[in-house]
Amino acid sequence: PFWDVALRGQAAQQKQSGKTSGLLRKALLAAQAVADAATAAMLLSPFRIDSLAAAHVKSLAKTAERYGEQWTAELLRTWFGGDQPGWAFGAGHDVPQWAADQLPYLCERLRAAGRAGAAAAQRLLDLAWERIATDIGAAVASSRPSYRDRQLGDLGKPLAAVLTAAAAIGAASRRDTVAAHLRQQDDPVTALEMSALRASAATPRDYAPGDGGFDALASDCAARLRGRLARPEREPGDWSVELPAGSCACELCGTLRVFLADKNARTFEWPLAQTGRQHVHSRIDAAELPVTHVTRRQGRPYTLVLAKTDMLFGREQEARARDETDLAWLADQWTTEPATATRGR
């Protein structure tokens, strides 16, 4: 269709320039003018959610009022990626970054634009959270700690934006859903919680922290940090290393796990064929364990030499110091009542 061809060309130009044109605003005005739901959907469907900005609030609210809540909900779902072509017209940013930059203001202004706008704001919030929750789950599930923590840290501002938007439109149920979801995550989620809390603390707000769920978030994070700090510190001669469960329970991983769990064993010489060595290499590297693995190329099969390193102690000391610093900051910035809800490990 002509419209798809025209937008495809605009999308290509946009990717080259890195700028968002005013085409969405024009399309919204045209959608209002045609007074036909199917034609309006055809005009607007190829856009992506990251094209939506403050300048479009009034036009979107009027369009939502003209075509109704169900039509608007489906349009927003499409803008978030449902049933869209790969060249869909948008700014090219990811949804979490768009949420961090735009979501609270958009939701607040849409809510002020009337009933249809308020419904659109709620739908916008729900869809943004669905996407961010998916990204959180993927990050938490990563076996590589540095990647996991970096991804969770990057999602802090988007999470803060979701909670801020929920407070702005009075979406207490969404706020509570977000809080419950986070409480069910395992302890690495503190990287996300701290990032979100720091983002919120750095942003002026005109609502009580409890309205956005940040006090509850701070309490959950503080409880996790206290729990970690309450664990006994590693003894100087304790060389035990935990191998994350992962998805493999093969015999090789069982042998590796026994060596790693041994408090006294520092090295392990393991005659192993190439495929076995590669598998052990991958498990150690994926989990970023403080263990070197070198192949001694003598005899058949070659011998894989594993050695635990002093990094084991250094990492734990750094993690403990970081937890102490974070807990002190939480106590200074937030109300952190002891959390009693069930949470992950």
PDB file of C-alpha atoms in Angstrom, residues 39-231:
ATOM      1  CA  THR A  39      -8.633   3.852   8.036  1.00  0.00           C
ATOM      2  CA  ALA A  40      -7.371   5.567  11.169  1.00  0.00           C
ATOM      3  CA  ALA A  41      -5.807   2.297  12.353  1.00  0.00           C
ATOM      4  CA  MET A  42      -4.159   1.834   8.959  1.00  0.00           C
ATOM      5  CA  LEU A  43      -2.624   5.310   9.182  1.00  0.00           C
ATOM      6  CA  LEU A  44      -1.271   4.862  12.702  1.00  0.00           C
ATOM      7  CA  SER A  45      -0.370   1.172  13.011  1.00  0.00           C
ATOM      8  CA  PRO A  46       3.096   1.353  11.389  1.00  0.00           C
ATOM      9  CA  PHE A  47       4.460   3.668  14.080  1.00  0.00           C
ATOM     10  CA  ARG A  48       6.441   2.462  17.082  1.00  0.00           C
ATOM     11  CA  ILE A  49       5.889   3.505  20.656  1.00  0.00           C
ATOM     12  CA  ASP A  50       9.209   5.345  20.801  1.00  0.00           C
ATOM     13  CA  SER A  51       7.811   7.866  18.318  1.00  0.00           C
ATOM     14  CA  LEU A  52       5.304   8.995  20.952  1.00  0.00           C
ATOM     15  CA  ALA A  53       6.377  12.134  22.791  1.00  0.00           C
ATOM     16  CA  ALA A  54       4.930  15.053  24.742  1.00  0.00           C
ATOM     17  CA  ALA A  55       3.986  16.916  21.567  1.00  0.00           C
ATOM     18  CA  HIS A  56       1.506  14.170  20.666  1.00  0.00           C
ATOM     19  CA  VAL A  57      -0.511  14.064  23.895  1.00  0.00           C
ATOM     20  CA  LYS A  58      -3.416  16.282  22.826  1.00  0.00           C
ATOM     21  CA  SER A  59      -3.744  14.637  19.418  1.00  0.00           C
ATOM     22  CA  LEU A  60      -3.587  11.134  20.884  1.00  0.00           C
ATOM     23  CA  ALA A  61      -6.193  11.997  23.524  1.00  0.00           C
ATOM     24  CA  LYS A  62      -8.556  13.385  20.880  1.00  0.00           C
ATOM     25  CA  THR A  63      -8.021  10.358  18.653  1.00  0.00           C
ATOM     26  CA  ALA A  64      -8.695   8.046  21.590  1.00  0.00           C
ATOM     27  CA  GLU A  65     -11.881   9.945  22.385  1.00  0.00           C
ATOM     28  CA  ARG A  66     -13.081   9.652  18.785  1.00  0.00           C
ATOM     29  CA  TYR A  67     -12.483   5.910  18.348  1.00  0.00           C
ATOM     30  CA  GLY A  68     -12.913   4.541  21.852  1.00  0.00           C
ATOM     31  CA  GLU A  69     -10.950   2.654  24.487  1.00  0.00           C
ATOM     32  CA  GLN A  70     -10.799  -0.733  22.756  1.00  0.00           C
ATOM     33  CA  TRP A  71      -9.529   0.765  19.500  1.00  0.00           C
ATOM     34  CA  THR A  72      -6.925   2.808  21.383  1.00  0.00           C
ATOM     35  CA  ALA A  73      -5.803  -0.157  23.463  1.00  0.00           C
ATOM     36  CA  GLU A  74      -5.217  -2.203  20.309  1.00  0.00           C
ATOM     37  CA  LEU A  75      -3.329   0.660  18.666  1.00  0.00           C
ATOM     38  CA  LEU A  76      -1.018   1.017  21.645  1.00  0.00           C
ATOM     39  CA  ARG A  77      -0.432  -2.736  21.716  1.00  0.00           C
ATOM     40  CA  THR A  78       0.596  -2.513  18.071  1.00  0.00           C
ATOM     41  CA  TRP A  79       2.936   0.380  18.797  1.00  0.00           C
ATOM     42  CA  PHE A  80       4.653  -1.751  21.417  1.00  0.00           C
ATOM     43  CA  GLY A  81       5.509  -4.317  18.744  1.00  0.00           C
ATOM     44  CA  GLY A  82       2.417  -6.382  18.101  1.00  0.00           C
ATOM     45  CA  ASP A  83       1.748  -7.152  14.414  1.00  0.00           C
ATOM     46  CA  GLN A  84       4.277  -4.618  13.150  1.00  0.00           C
ATOM     47  CA  PRO A  85       6.615  -4.876  10.151  1.00  0.00           C
ATOM     48  CA  GLY A  86      10.331  -4.941  10.851  1.00  0.00           C
ATOM     49  CA  TRP A  87      10.755  -1.473   9.349  1.00  0.00           C
ATOM     50  CA  ALA A  88       8.133   0.078  11.644  1.00  0.00           C
ATOM     51  CA  PHE A  89       8.470   3.855  11.845  1.00  0.00           C
ATOM     52  CA  GLY A  90      10.058   4.996  15.083  1.00  0.00           C
ATOM     53  CA  ALA A  91      13.002   6.681  16.700  1.00  0.00           C
ATOM     54  CA  GLY A  92      14.985   3.459  16.922  1.00  0.00           C
ATOM     55  CA  HIS A  93      15.413   3.541  20.714  1.00  0.00           C
ATOM     56  CA  ASP A  94      14.490   0.635  22.906  1.00  0.00           C
ATOM     57  CA  VAL A  95      11.281   0.658  24.917  1.00  0.00           C
ATOM     58  CA  PRO A  96      12.944   0.864  28.367  1.00  0.00           C
ATOM     59  CA  GLN A  97      14.872   3.987  27.369  1.00  0.00           C
ATOM     60  CA  TRP A  98      11.729   5.525  25.904  1.00  0.00           C
ATOM     61  CA  ALA A  99       9.879   4.736  29.134  1.00  0.00           C
ATOM     62  CA  ALA A 100      12.607   6.361  31.219  1.00  0.00           C
ATOM     63  CA  ASP A 101      12.479   9.493  29.075  1.00  0.00           C
ATOM     64  CA  GLN A 102       8.764   9.852  28.357  1.00  0.00           C
ATOM     65  CA  LEU A 103       6.405   7.599  30.318  1.00  0.00           C
ATOM     66  CA  PRO A 104       5.655   9.606  33.506  1.00  0.00           C
ATOM     67  CA  TYR A 105       4.942  12.861  31.685  1.00  0.00           C
ATOM     68  CA  LEU A 106       2.884  11.180  28.968  1.00  0.00           C
ATOM     69  CA  CYS A 107       0.748   9.320  31.489  1.00  0.00           C
ATOM     70  CA  GLU A 108       0.211  12.410  33.619  1.00  0.00           C
ATOM     71  CA  ARG A 109      -0.797  14.587  30.655  1.00  0.00           C
ATOM     72  CA  LEU A 110      -3.034  11.938  29.116  1.00  0.00           C
ATOM     73  CA  ARG A 111      -4.833  11.465  32.416  1.00  0.00           C
ATOM     74  CA  ALA A 112      -5.493  15.204  32.538  1.00  0.00           C
ATOM     75  CA  ALA A 113      -6.962  15.115  29.022  1.00  0.00           C
ATOM     76  CA  GLY A 114     -10.201  13.381  29.978  1.00  0.00           C
ATOM     77  CA  ARG A 115     -11.640   9.906  30.344  1.00  0.00           C
ATOM     78  CA  ALA A 116     -10.334   8.547  27.036  1.00  0.00           C
ATOM     79  CA  GLY A 117      -6.898   9.981  27.752  1.00  0.00           C
ATOM     80  CA  ALA A 118      -6.881   8.454  31.229  1.00  0.00           C
ATOM     81  CA  ALA A 119      -7.702   5.029  29.795  1.00  0.00           C
ATOM     82  CA  ALA A 120      -4.892   5.456  27.263  1.00  0.00           C
ATOM     83  CA  ALA A 121      -2.502   6.403  30.073  1.00  0.00           C
ATOM     84  CA  GLN A 122      -3.375   3.246  31.998  1.00  0.00           C
ATOM     85  CA  ARG A 123      -2.898   1.101  28.899  1.00  0.00           C
ATOM     86  CA  LEU A 124       0.413   2.814  28.163  1.00  0.00           C
ATOM     87  CA  LEU A 125       1.600   2.098  31.697  1.00  0.00           C
ATOM     88  CA  ASP A 126       0.503  -1.542  31.570  1.00  0.00           C
ATOM     89  CA  LEU A 127       2.218  -2.218  28.241  1.00  0.00           C
ATOM     90  CA  ALA A 128       5.422  -0.487  29.324  1.00  0.00           C
ATOM     91  CA  TRP A 129       5.541  -2.590  32.485  1.00  0.00           C
ATOM     92  CA  GLU A 130       4.914  -5.819  30.553  1.00  0.00           C
ATOM     93  CA  ARG A 131       7.930  -5.093  28.370  1.00  0.00           C
ATOM     94  CA  ILE A 132      10.178  -4.006  31.228  1.00  0.00           C
ATOM     95  CA  ALA A 133       9.145  -7.006  33.334  1.00  0.00           C
ATOM     96  CA  THR A 134      10.165  -9.273  30.457  1.00  0.00           C
ATOM     97  CA  ASP A 135      13.550  -7.562  30.269  1.00  0.00           C
ATOM     98  CA  ILE A 136      13.995  -7.884  34.032  1.00  0.00           C
ATOM     99  CA  GLY A 137      13.272 -11.597  33.858  1.00  0.00           C
ATOM    100  CA  ALA A 138      15.795 -12.091  31.061  1.00  0.00           C
ATOM    101  CA  ALA A 139      18.468 -10.166  32.964  1.00  0.00           C
ATOM    102  CA  VAL A 140      17.913 -12.010  36.257  1.00  0.00           C
ATOM    103  CA  ALA A 141      18.134 -15.342  34.434  1.00  0.00           C
ATOM    104  CA  SER A 142      21.553 -14.559  32.943  1.00  0.00           C
ATOM    105  CA  SER A 143      24.321 -16.851  34.183  1.00  0.00           C
ATOM    106  CA  ARG A 144      27.004 -14.185  33.682  1.00  0.00           C
ATOM    107  CA  PRO A 145      26.985 -11.957  36.797  1.00  0.00           C
ATOM    108  CA  SER A 146      28.607  -8.901  35.207  1.00  0.00           C
ATOM    109  CA  TYR A 147      26.148  -8.905  32.298  1.00  0.00           C
ATOM    110  CA  ARG A 148      23.212  -9.569  34.632  1.00  0.00           C
ATOM    111  CA  ASP A 149      24.096  -6.718  36.978  1.00  0.00           C
ATOM    112  CA  ARG A 150      24.778  -4.316  34.112  1.00  0.00           C
ATOM    113  CA  GLN A 151      21.433  -5.099  32.482  1.00  0.00           C
ATOM    114  CA  LEU A 152      19.569  -4.791  35.775  1.00  0.00           C
ATOM    115  CA  GLY A 153      21.305  -1.505  36.500  1.00  0.00           C
ATOM    116  CA  ASP A 154      20.306  -0.163  33.094  1.00  0.00           C
ATOM    117  CA  LEU A 155      16.669  -1.050  33.820  1.00  0.00           C
ATOM    118  CA  GLY A 156      16.625   1.022  37.014  1.00  0.00           C
ATOM    119  CA  LYS A 157      15.538   4.290  35.390  1.00  0.00           C
ATOM    120  CA  PRO A 158      12.788   2.609  33.328  1.00  0.00           C
ATOM    121  CA  LEU A 159      11.516   0.888  36.483  1.00  0.00           C
ATOM    122  CA  ALA A 160      11.527   4.197  38.354  1.00  0.00           C
ATOM    123  CA  ALA A 161       9.596   5.714  35.445  1.00  0.00           C
ATOM    124  CA  VAL A 162       6.940   2.988  35.674  1.00  0.00           C
ATOM    125  CA  LEU A 163       6.477   3.568  39.404  1.00  0.00           C
ATOM    126  CA  THR A 164       6.455   7.347  38.936  1.00  0.00           C
ATOM    127  CA  ALA A 165       3.869   7.060  36.170  1.00  0.00           C
ATOM    128  CA  ALA A 166       1.747   4.793  38.361  1.00  0.00           C
ATOM    129  CA  ALA A 167       1.815   7.425  41.102  1.00  0.00           C
ATOM    130  CA  ALA A 168       1.000  10.182  38.609  1.00  0.00           C
ATOM    131  CA  ILE A 169      -2.220   8.510  37.456  1.00  0.00           C
ATOM    132  CA  GLY A 170      -3.160   6.888  40.762  1.00  0.00           C
ATOM    133  CA  ALA A 171      -2.583   3.344  39.487  1.00  0.00           C
ATOM    134  CA  ALA A 172      -2.122   1.718  42.890  1.00  0.00           C
ATOM    135  CA  SER A 173      -2.884  -1.766  41.564  1.00  0.00           C
ATOM    136  CA  ARG A 174      -0.090  -1.540  38.991  1.00  0.00           C
ATOM    137  CA  ARG A 175       2.288  -0.208  41.630  1.00  0.00           C
ATOM    138  CA  ASP A 176       1.460  -3.155  43.882  1.00  0.00           C
ATOM    139  CA  THR A 177       1.843  -5.627  41.011  1.00  0.00           C
ATOM    140  CA  VAL A 178       5.311  -4.276  40.260  1.00  0.00           C
ATOM    141  CA  ALA A 179       6.311  -4.488  43.927  1.00  0.00           C
ATOM    142  CA  ALA A 180       5.046  -8.066  44.216  1.00  0.00           C
ATOM    143  CA  HIS A 181       6.904  -9.080  41.057  1.00  0.00           C
ATOM    144  CA  LEU A 182      10.179  -7.687  42.364  1.00  0.00           C
ATOM    145  CA  ARG A 183       9.784  -9.367  45.748  1.00  0.00           C
ATOM    146  CA  GLN A 184       9.601 -12.735  43.998  1.00  0.00           C
ATOM    147  CA  GLN A 185      12.966 -12.257  42.266  1.00  0.00           C
ATOM    148  CA  ASP A 186      16.240 -13.678  43.530  1.00  0.00           C
ATOM    149  CA  ASP A 187      18.762 -11.520  45.390  1.00  0.00           C
ATOM    150  CA  PRO A 188      20.621 -10.182  42.328  1.00  0.00           C
ATOM    151  CA  VAL A 189      17.563  -7.947  41.793  1.00  0.00           C
ATOM    152  CA  THR A 190      19.113  -5.552  44.323  1.00  0.00           C
ATOM    153  CA  ALA A 191      21.163  -4.148  41.417  1.00  0.00           C
ATOM    154  CA  LEU A 192      17.875  -3.143  39.797  1.00  0.00           C
ATOM    155  CA  GLU A 193      16.303  -1.880  43.012  1.00  0.00           C
ATOM    156  CA  MET A 194      19.287   0.300  43.922  1.00  0.00           C
ATOM    157  CA  SER A 195      19.435   1.750  40.417  1.00  0.00           C
ATOM    158  CA  ALA A 196      15.717   2.575  40.466  1.00  0.00           C
ATOM    159  CA  LEU A 197      15.912   4.118  43.931  1.00  0.00           C
ATOM    160  CA  ARG A 198      18.913   6.255  42.999  1.00  0.00           C
ATOM    161  CA  ALA A 199      17.113   7.409  39.857  1.00  0.00           C
ATOM    162  CA  SER A 200      14.050   8.348  41.884  1.00  0.00           C
ATOM    163  CA  ALA A 201      16.080  10.150  44.550  1.00  0.00           C
ATOM    164  CA  ALA A 202      17.718  12.258  41.843  1.00  0.00           C
ATOM    165  CA  THR A 203      14.376  13.261  40.294  1.00  0.00           C
ATOM    166  CA  PRO A 204      12.117  15.975  41.773  1.00  0.00           C
ATOM    167  CA  ARG A 205       8.633  14.652  42.495  1.00  0.00           C
ATOM    168  CA  ASP A 206       5.336  16.137  43.607  1.00  0.00           C
ATOM    169  CA  TYR A 207       3.939  13.024  45.297  1.00  0.00           C
ATOM    170  CA  ALA A 208       4.693  11.067  48.451  1.00  0.00           C
ATOM    171  CA  PRO A 209       7.349   8.321  48.013  1.00  0.00           C
ATOM    172  CA  GLY A 210       4.858   5.764  49.270  1.00  0.00           C
ATOM    173  CA  ASP A 211       2.507   6.608  46.408  1.00  0.00           C
ATOM    174  CA  GLY A 212       5.079   5.412  43.906  1.00  0.00           C
ATOM    175  CA  GLY A 213       6.008   2.345  45.922  1.00  0.00           C
ATOM    176  CA  PHE A 214       9.579   3.516  46.420  1.00  0.00           C
ATOM    177  CA  ASP A 215       9.497   3.132  50.202  1.00  0.00           C
ATOM    178  CA  ALA A 216       8.358  -0.473  49.774  1.00  0.00           C
ATOM    179  CA  LEU A 217      11.073  -1.000  47.172  1.00  0.00           C
ATOM    180  CA  ALA A 218      13.677   0.439  49.527  1.00  0.00           C
ATOM    181  CA  SER A 219      12.454  -1.810  52.349  1.00  0.00           C
ATOM    182  CA  ASP A 220      12.720  -4.912  50.190  1.00  0.00           C
ATOM    183  CA  CYS A 221      16.188  -3.945  49.003  1.00  0.00           C
ATOM    184  CA  ALA A 222      17.363  -3.146  52.535  1.00  0.00           C
ATOM    185  CA  ALA A 223      16.060  -6.474  53.839  1.00  0.00           C
ATOM    186  CA  ARG A 224      18.000  -8.328  51.152  1.00  0.00           C
ATOM    187  CA  LEU A 225      21.177  -6.383  51.929  1.00  0.00           C
ATOM    188  CA  ARG A 226      20.818  -7.020  55.661  1.00  0.00           C
ATOM    189  CA  GLY A 227      20.347 -10.705  54.952  1.00  0.00           C
ATOM    190  CA  ARG A 228      23.539 -10.867  52.918  1.00  0.00           C
ATOM    191  CA  LEU A 229      25.526  -8.915  55.481  1.00  0.00           C
ATOM    192  CA  ALA A 230      24.283 -11.194  58.275  1.00  0.00           C
ATOM    193  CA  ARG A 231      25.904 -14.215  56.667  1.00  0.00           C
TER     194      ARG A 231
END
